[in-house]
Short mmCIF file of C-alpha atoms in Angstrom, two decimals:
data_model
loop_
_atom_site.label_atom_id
_atom_site.label_comp_id
_atom_site.label_asym_id
_atom_site.label_seq_id
_atom_site.Cartn_x
_atom_site.Cartn_y
_atom_site.Cartn_z
CA MET L 1 9.84 13.76 20.53
CA PRO L 2 12.86 12.21 22.36
CA PHE L 3 16.27 13.13 20.97
CA SER L 4 17.02 9.51 20.03
CA GLU L 5 13.89 9.29 17.90
CA LEU L 6 14.58 12.68 16.35
CA ARG L 7 18.09 11.55 15.45
CA ALA L 8 16.78 8.30 13.97
CA TYR L 9 14.27 10.20 11.85
CA ALA L 10 16.88 12.73 10.69
CA LEU L 11 19.07 9.83 9.53
CA THR L 12 16.06 8.19 7.86
CA ALA L 13 15.16 11.40 6.02
CA LEU L 14 18.75 11.86 4.86
CA ILE L 15 19.11 8.30 3.56
CA GLY L 16 15.64 8.29 2.02
CA THR L 17 16.25 11.55 0.19
CA ALA L 18 19.58 10.27 -1.13
CA GLY L 19 17.86 7.12 -2.37
CA ALA L 20 15.13 9.15 -4.10
CA VAL L 21 17.68 11.37 -5.83
CA ALA L 22 19.71 8.36 -6.95
CA ALA L 23 16.64 6.60 -8.33
CA ALA L 24 15.58 9.75 -10.19
CA VAL L 25 19.06 10.16 -11.69
CA VAL L 26 19.11 6.53 -12.83
CA GLY L 27 15.67 7.04 -14.38
CA LEU L 28 13.66 4.48 -12.43
CA PRO L 29 9.86 4.76 -12.56
CA ALA L 30 8.28 6.09 -9.35
CA PRO L 31 11.76 7.01 -8.06
CA TYR L 32 10.49 8.77 -4.94
CA LEU L 33 8.98 5.49 -3.74
CA ILE L 34 11.48 2.92 -5.03
CA GLY L 35 14.64 4.79 -4.07
CA PRO L 36 13.91 5.36 -0.37
CA ALA L 37 12.34 1.91 0.06
CA VAL L 38 15.44 0.14 -1.28
CA VAL L 39 18.21 2.13 0.40
CA ILE L 40 16.49 2.30 3.79
CA THR L 41 15.79 -1.45 3.69
CA ILE L 42 19.48 -2.09 3.04
CA ALA L 43 20.54 0.35 5.76
CA GLY L 44 18.12 -1.26 8.23
CA LEU L 45 19.40 -4.75 7.51
CA PHE L 46 22.92 -3.52 8.25
CA GLY L 47 21.83 -2.50 11.73
CA LEU L 48 20.96 1.18 11.48
CA THR L 49 18.05 2.33 13.64
CA LEU L 50 15.66 4.14 11.31
CA ARG L 51 12.25 5.55 12.17
CA VAL L 52 9.46 7.73 10.78
CA PRO L 53 7.33 9.40 13.47
CA ILE L 54 3.77 8.14 13.50
CA GLU L 55 2.45 11.72 13.37
CA LEU L 56 4.34 12.36 10.13
CA ARG L 57 3.16 9.04 8.72
CA ASN L 58 -0.46 9.98 9.42
CA ILE L 59 -0.08 13.38 7.75
CA CYS L 60 1.38 11.69 4.67
CA PHE L 61 -1.61 9.38 4.43
CA VAL L 62 -3.97 12.37 4.54
CA ILE L 63 -1.99 14.17 1.81
CA ILE L 64 -2.08 11.13 -0.46
CA GLY L 65 -5.82 10.81 0.09
CA VAL L 66 -6.38 14.45 -0.85
CA SER L 67 -4.22 14.07 -3.97
CA MET L 68 -6.29 11.06 -5.06
CA GLY L 69 -9.56 12.94 -4.75
CA THR L 70 -8.41 15.88 -6.88
CA SER L 71 -8.37 13.64 -9.95
CA VAL L 72 -12.14 13.01 -9.88
CA THR L 73 -13.83 14.63 -12.88
CA PRO L 74 -17.15 14.05 -14.70
CA ASP L 75 -15.23 11.74 -17.06
CA VAL L 76 -14.19 9.61 -14.09
CA ILE L 77 -17.83 9.38 -12.95
CA VAL L 78 -18.83 8.14 -16.41
CA ALA L 79 -16.00 5.61 -16.49
CA ALA L 80 -17.01 4.32 -13.04
CA ARG L 81 -20.09 2.71 -14.59
CA THR L 82 -17.87 -0.17 -15.72
CA TRP L 83 -16.19 -0.62 -12.35
CA PRO L 84 -18.73 -3.00 -10.73
CA LEU L 85 -17.58 -5.73 -13.13
CA SER L 86 -14.06 -5.11 -11.92
CA PHE L 87 -15.14 -5.02 -8.27
CA VAL L 88 -16.58 -8.53 -8.60
CA MET L 89 -13.09 -9.81 -9.34
CA VAL L 90 -11.62 -8.39 -6.12
CA PRO L 91 -12.86 -11.11 -3.71
CA ILE L 92 -12.20 -13.79 -6.35
CA ALA L 93 -8.64 -12.53 -6.76
CA LEU L 94 -8.13 -12.45 -2.99
CA VAL L 95 -9.17 -16.08 -2.58
CA ILE L 96 -6.91 -17.17 -5.45
CA LEU L 97 -3.90 -15.26 -4.15
CA LEU L 98 -4.45 -16.32 -0.54
CA PHE L 99 -4.69 -20.05 -1.11
CA ALA L 100 -2.01 -20.20 -3.82
CA SER L 101 0.42 -18.47 -1.47
CA CYS L 102 -0.64 -20.63 1.47
CA TRP L 103 -0.07 -23.80 -0.57
CA VAL L 104 3.48 -22.68 -1.45
CA LEU L 105 4.35 -21.84 2.15
CA GLN L 106 2.99 -25.14 3.48
CA ARG L 107 4.31 -27.48 0.80
CA ILE L 108 7.70 -25.92 0.06
CA PHE L 109 8.63 -24.09 3.26
CA HIS L 110 6.70 -26.31 5.71
CA TYR L 111 4.87 -23.50 7.51
CA ASP L 112 2.05 -24.50 9.83
CA ARG L 113 -1.38 -23.67 8.42
CA THR L 114 -2.11 -20.66 10.63
CA THR L 115 1.25 -19.00 9.94
CA ALA L 116 0.95 -19.78 6.23
CA LEU L 117 -2.51 -18.22 6.00
CA LEU L 118 -1.48 -15.10 7.90
CA ALA L 119 1.72 -14.71 5.88
CA SER L 120 -0.29 -15.20 2.67
CA SER L 121 -2.88 -12.51 3.30
CA PRO L 122 -2.68 -10.14 0.31
CA GLY L 123 -2.70 -6.94 2.34
CA HIS L 124 -4.08 -5.34 5.52
CA LEU L 125 -0.70 -5.65 7.30
CA SER L 126 -1.61 -4.10 10.67
CA TYR L 127 -4.78 -6.20 10.92
CA ILE L 128 -2.91 -9.38 10.00
CA LEU L 129 -0.19 -8.74 12.57
CA SER L 130 -2.83 -8.24 15.25
CA LEU L 131 -4.37 -11.58 14.28
CA ALA L 132 -0.93 -13.22 14.40
CA ALA L 133 -0.35 -11.86 17.90
CA GLU L 134 -3.64 -13.38 19.09
CA THR L 135 -3.30 -16.79 17.44
CA ARG L 136 -0.79 -19.61 17.09
CA GLY L 137 0.86 -17.90 14.13
CA ASP L 138 4.59 -17.08 14.20
CA LEU L 139 4.47 -13.29 14.54
CA ARG L 140 8.03 -12.60 13.34
CA THR L 141 7.71 -14.89 10.32
CA VAL L 142 4.38 -13.32 9.35
CA SER L 143 5.78 -9.82 9.81
CA VAL L 144 8.82 -10.46 7.62
CA ALA L 145 6.89 -12.28 4.89
CA GLN L 146 4.30 -9.49 4.72
CA SER L 147 6.98 -6.78 4.72
CA VAL L 148 8.83 -8.52 1.88
CA ARG L 149 5.62 -8.57 -0.14
CA VAL L 150 5.01 -4.84 0.34
CA LEU L 151 8.63 -3.96 -0.46
CA ALA L 152 8.82 -6.22 -3.52
CA LEU L 153 5.55 -4.92 -4.98
CA THR L 154 6.63 -1.33 -4.37
CA ILE L 155 9.72 -2.03 -6.48
CA THR L 156 8.35 -4.36 -9.15
CA THR L 157 4.94 -2.85 -9.95
CA PRO L 158 6.25 0.41 -11.44
CA LEU L 159 9.03 -1.49 -13.22
CA ILE L 160 6.46 -3.81 -14.85
CA VAL L 161 4.24 -0.88 -15.85
CA ASP L 162 7.24 0.96 -17.29
CA TYR L 163 8.69 -2.12 -19.04
CA PHE L 164 5.48 -2.73 -20.98
CA GLY L 165 5.18 0.97 -21.84
CA LEU L 166 1.97 1.43 -19.87
CA VAL L 167 2.83 4.70 -18.13
CA GLY L 168 0.26 7.33 -19.09
CA GLY L 169 1.40 10.10 -21.37
CA ALA L 170 -0.23 12.85 -19.33
CA PRO L 171 -0.76 13.17 -15.59
CA VAL L 172 -4.21 12.36 -14.24
CA MET L 173 -3.84 15.06 -11.61
CA PRO L 174 -4.93 18.60 -12.54
CA ALA L 175 -2.19 20.95 -13.72
CA GLU L 176 -3.55 23.76 -11.54
CA VAL L 177 -2.66 23.63 -7.85
CA MET L 178 -4.73 24.66 -4.88
CA SER L 179 -4.01 27.99 -3.22
CA MET L 180 -2.29 27.80 0.16
CA PRO L 181 -5.38 28.73 2.25
CA ILE L 182 -7.55 26.20 0.40
CA LEU L 183 -4.86 23.53 0.68
CA LEU L 184 -4.44 24.04 4.43
CA ALA L 185 -8.21 24.04 4.99
CA THR L 186 -8.63 20.86 2.93
CA LEU L 187 -5.86 19.07 4.82
CA CYS L 188 -7.24 20.12 8.22
CA VAL L 189 -10.79 19.00 7.44
CA SER L 190 -9.45 15.77 5.93
CA LEU L 191 -7.42 15.06 9.06
CA VAL L 192 -10.44 15.58 11.32
CA LEU L 193 -12.61 13.31 9.17
CA GLY L 194 -9.81 10.75 8.98
CA LEU L 195 -9.51 10.67 12.78
CA LEU L 196 -13.27 10.17 12.97
CA PHE L 197 -13.01 7.27 10.50
CA LEU L 198 -10.14 5.90 12.59
CA ARG L 199 -12.34 5.94 15.66
CA TRP L 200 -14.96 4.03 13.71
CA GLN L 201 -12.25 1.52 12.71
CA PHE L 202 -12.50 2.12 8.97
CA PRO L 203 -9.70 0.59 6.86
CA ALA L 204 -7.09 3.15 5.75
CA ALA L 205 -9.05 5.73 7.72
CA LEU L 206 -6.75 8.73 7.32
CA LEU L 207 -6.31 8.23 3.59
CA LEU L 208 -10.05 7.71 3.20
CA GLY L 209 -10.72 10.97 5.04
CA GLY L 210 -8.61 12.87 2.52
CA VAL L 211 -10.29 11.13 -0.40
CA VAL L 212 -13.81 11.90 0.80
CA VAL L 213 -13.14 15.59 1.46
CA SER L 214 -11.20 16.08 -1.77
CA ILE L 215 -13.75 14.33 -3.96
CA SER L 216 -16.64 16.19 -2.33
CA THR L 217 -15.09 19.61 -2.88
CA HIS L 218 -13.79 18.93 -6.41
CA VAL L 219 -16.89 17.26 -7.86
CA THR L 220 -19.09 20.14 -6.68
CA GLY L 221 -16.63 22.67 -8.11
CA PHE L 222 -16.17 24.30 -4.71
CA VAL L 223 -12.43 23.64 -4.95
CA THR L 224 -10.22 23.29 -8.02
CA GLY L 225 -6.60 22.28 -8.47
CA GLY L 226 -4.31 19.59 -7.12
CA VAL L 227 -1.72 19.17 -4.39
CA PRO L 228 1.53 20.98 -5.28
CA ASN L 229 4.64 18.94 -6.09
CA TRP L 230 6.63 20.60 -3.31
CA LEU L 231 4.33 18.79 -0.89
CA LEU L 232 3.72 15.58 -2.86
CA ILE L 233 7.35 14.68 -3.50
CA PRO L 234 8.42 14.74 0.19
CA THR L 235 5.27 12.74 0.93
CA TYR L 236 6.29 10.05 -1.57
CA VAL L 237 9.82 9.96 -0.15
CA THR L 238 8.43 9.58 3.37
CA LEU L 239 6.09 6.79 2.26
CA GLY L 240 8.95 4.92 0.59
CA SER L 241 10.97 5.39 3.78
CA ILE L 242 8.15 3.94 5.89
CA ILE L 243 8.22 0.79 3.77
CA GLY L 244 11.97 0.44 4.21
CA THR L 245 11.95 0.95 7.99
CA ARG L 246 10.09 -2.32 8.50
CA PHE L 247 13.47 -4.07 8.29
CA SER L 248 15.32 -1.63 10.56
CA GLY L 249 17.32 -3.40 13.24
CA VAL L 250 16.24 -6.90 12.14
CA SER L 251 18.99 -9.50 11.98
CA ILE L 252 19.64 -10.87 8.49
CA ARG L 253 20.41 -14.29 9.95
CA ALA L 254 17.18 -14.33 11.93
CA ILE L 255 14.97 -13.56 8.96
CA ARG L 256 16.79 -15.33 6.11
CA MET L 257 14.28 -18.16 5.60
CA ALA L 258 11.25 -15.92 6.04
CA PHE L 259 12.81 -13.48 3.56
CA VAL L 260 13.29 -16.24 0.97
CA ALA L 261 9.77 -17.56 1.54
CA GLY L 262 8.32 -14.07 1.27
CA GLY L 263 10.21 -13.50 -1.97
CA VAL L 264 8.99 -16.74 -3.56
CA VAL L 265 5.41 -16.07 -2.53
CA THR L 266 5.60 -12.51 -3.87
CA VAL L 267 6.64 -13.82 -7.29
CA VAL L 268 3.69 -16.23 -7.29
CA VAL L 269 1.06 -13.68 -6.22
CA THR L 270 2.46 -10.99 -8.53
CA ALA L 271 2.16 -13.31 -11.52
CA LEU L 272 -1.39 -14.31 -10.56
CA ALA L 273 -2.44 -10.71 -9.86
CA ALA L 274 -1.01 -9.60 -13.20
CA ALA L 275 -2.96 -12.32 -15.02
CA ILE L 276 -6.19 -11.24 -13.28
CA ALA L 277 -5.47 -7.59 -14.10
CA PHE L 278 -4.95 -8.45 -17.79
CA ALA L 279 -8.30 -10.25 -17.85
CA VAL L 280 -10.11 -7.38 -16.09
CA SER L 281 -8.58 -4.82 -18.43
CA HIS L 282 -9.58 -6.84 -21.48
CA ILE L 283 -13.15 -7.37 -20.31
CA THR L 284 -13.94 -3.91 -18.89
CA GLY L 285 -11.73 -1.69 -21.03
CA VAL L 286 -9.99 -0.23 -17.96
CA PRO L 287 -6.42 0.86 -18.83
CA LEU L 288 -4.01 -1.97 -18.08
CA ALA L 289 -1.72 0.17 -15.91
CA ALA L 290 -4.61 1.06 -13.60
CA ALA L 291 -5.75 -2.58 -13.42
CA LEU L 292 -2.23 -3.81 -12.61
CA ILE L 293 -1.84 -1.35 -9.75
CA ALA L 294 -5.41 -1.93 -8.52
CA PHE L 295 -4.97 -5.72 -8.24
CA ALA L 296 -1.37 -5.69 -6.97
CA PRO L 297 -1.60 -6.82 -3.32
CA GLY L 298 0.56 -4.01 -1.98
CA GLY L 299 -0.13 -1.37 0.64
CA LEU L 300 -3.13 0.84 -0.12
CA GLU L 301 -1.31 4.12 0.48
CA THR L 302 1.68 2.96 -1.57
CA MET L 303 -0.41 1.77 -4.51
CA ALA L 304 -2.51 4.96 -4.43
CA ALA L 305 0.62 7.11 -4.54
CA MET L 306 2.01 4.94 -7.31
CA ALA L 307 -1.15 5.42 -9.38
CA VAL L 308 -0.68 9.18 -9.17
CA MET L 309 3.01 8.99 -10.07
CA LEU L 310 2.46 6.62 -13.02
CA HIS L 311 -0.49 8.64 -14.38
CA ALA L 312 -2.99 5.84 -13.77
CA ASP L 313 -6.48 6.49 -12.38
CA PRO L 314 -5.97 6.91 -8.61
CA THR L 315 -9.71 6.84 -7.92
CA TYR L 316 -10.12 3.45 -9.60
CA VAL L 317 -7.01 2.10 -7.87
CA GLY L 318 -7.99 3.44 -4.45
CA ALA L 319 -11.54 2.11 -4.66
CA HIS L 320 -10.29 -1.40 -5.41
CA HIS L 321 -7.74 -1.39 -2.60
CA VAL L 322 -10.27 -0.14 -0.05
CA LEU L 323 -12.62 -2.94 -1.15
CA ARG L 324 -9.72 -5.41 -0.81
CA LEU L 325 -9.14 -4.38 2.82
CA MET L 326 -12.84 -4.63 3.62
CA VAL L 327 -13.08 -8.13 2.13
CA LEU L 328 -9.94 -9.25 3.97
CA SER L 329 -11.37 -8.02 7.28
CA VAL L 330 -14.17 -10.57 6.87
CA LEU L 331 -12.33 -13.27 4.93
CA MET L 332 -9.31 -13.85 7.20
CA PRO L 333 -11.20 -14.78 10.40
CA LEU L 334 -13.32 -17.18 8.32
CA VAL L 335 -10.43 -19.00 6.66
CA LEU L 336 -8.34 -19.21 9.82
CA GLY L 337 -11.04 -21.30 11.46
CA LYS L 338 -10.34 -23.34 14.56
CA ASP L 339 -6.55 -23.11 14.22
CA ALA L 340 -6.70 -19.33 14.71
CA ARG L 341 -8.70 -19.18 17.91
CA LYS L 342 -7.27 -17.15 20.78
CA ARG L 343 -4.99 -19.01 23.14
#
């Protein structure tokens, strides 16, 4: 790693850790996500160059995937019988959120249709940015609007869950932790499988690799225990830092309008997603906290980590977000239509 990148990461780690500690002292929910995301975003907007190495990012995704899989128990398998009803609402929710957001961006902020659709996509950031680069969409506007959505949902979702007293009283994750040899073996196998999924172009491939390995070993009883906190907490801090670095080095003046538009759209989609989550929870009996996080159009890895931290069901949340990415992969090229053809 070049010295400049190492220095940027060291500064990022220092600021992110300080933000996590401050958020924990203040008593914010999910402090290890909210704190770093906020302070690093502010630091980036003031011109600091902040980075998280891609190798470290990938390892964090694998760790989060493994931590999600450790929560799968026979009770979860029984509860999953009600999930298909909830799954049906995922594509319906996506269409509602997409076109409501697109309408706001076109009517109020006068975005062209292609840019409005791309900026309105409720997730799958890397895929959406690749589509923006290949179409007539404004890449910088789409990037900022999408980044604002992810940041805002990272901050507001745990606050909403906490405000309504929906945080679970006991952690979903097992109290026992895996031994060091088992933990290292699980992470290595998960990484290999995740890289294989990545080659096959699966959505959230590295996280999915960790989930598959962890669920397989825990359901069969071959492995017991969860990921230790000494590894999870730095992972959460790094994930929050990754969210914040999306605004590193970006001029405030250059992104002001896109930032405002992204904020307004985030309020709209958050309200709609919350309403859908309330309906799903009422109909299926799924705990409201899990439904809120599952239907929040944030980043998959972030929402999965948040489910663990807020004692929601990470398996339910992760399954819905993976389905959301799969549906978006098909939906976005269809709705873009002729306006989104390659130049």
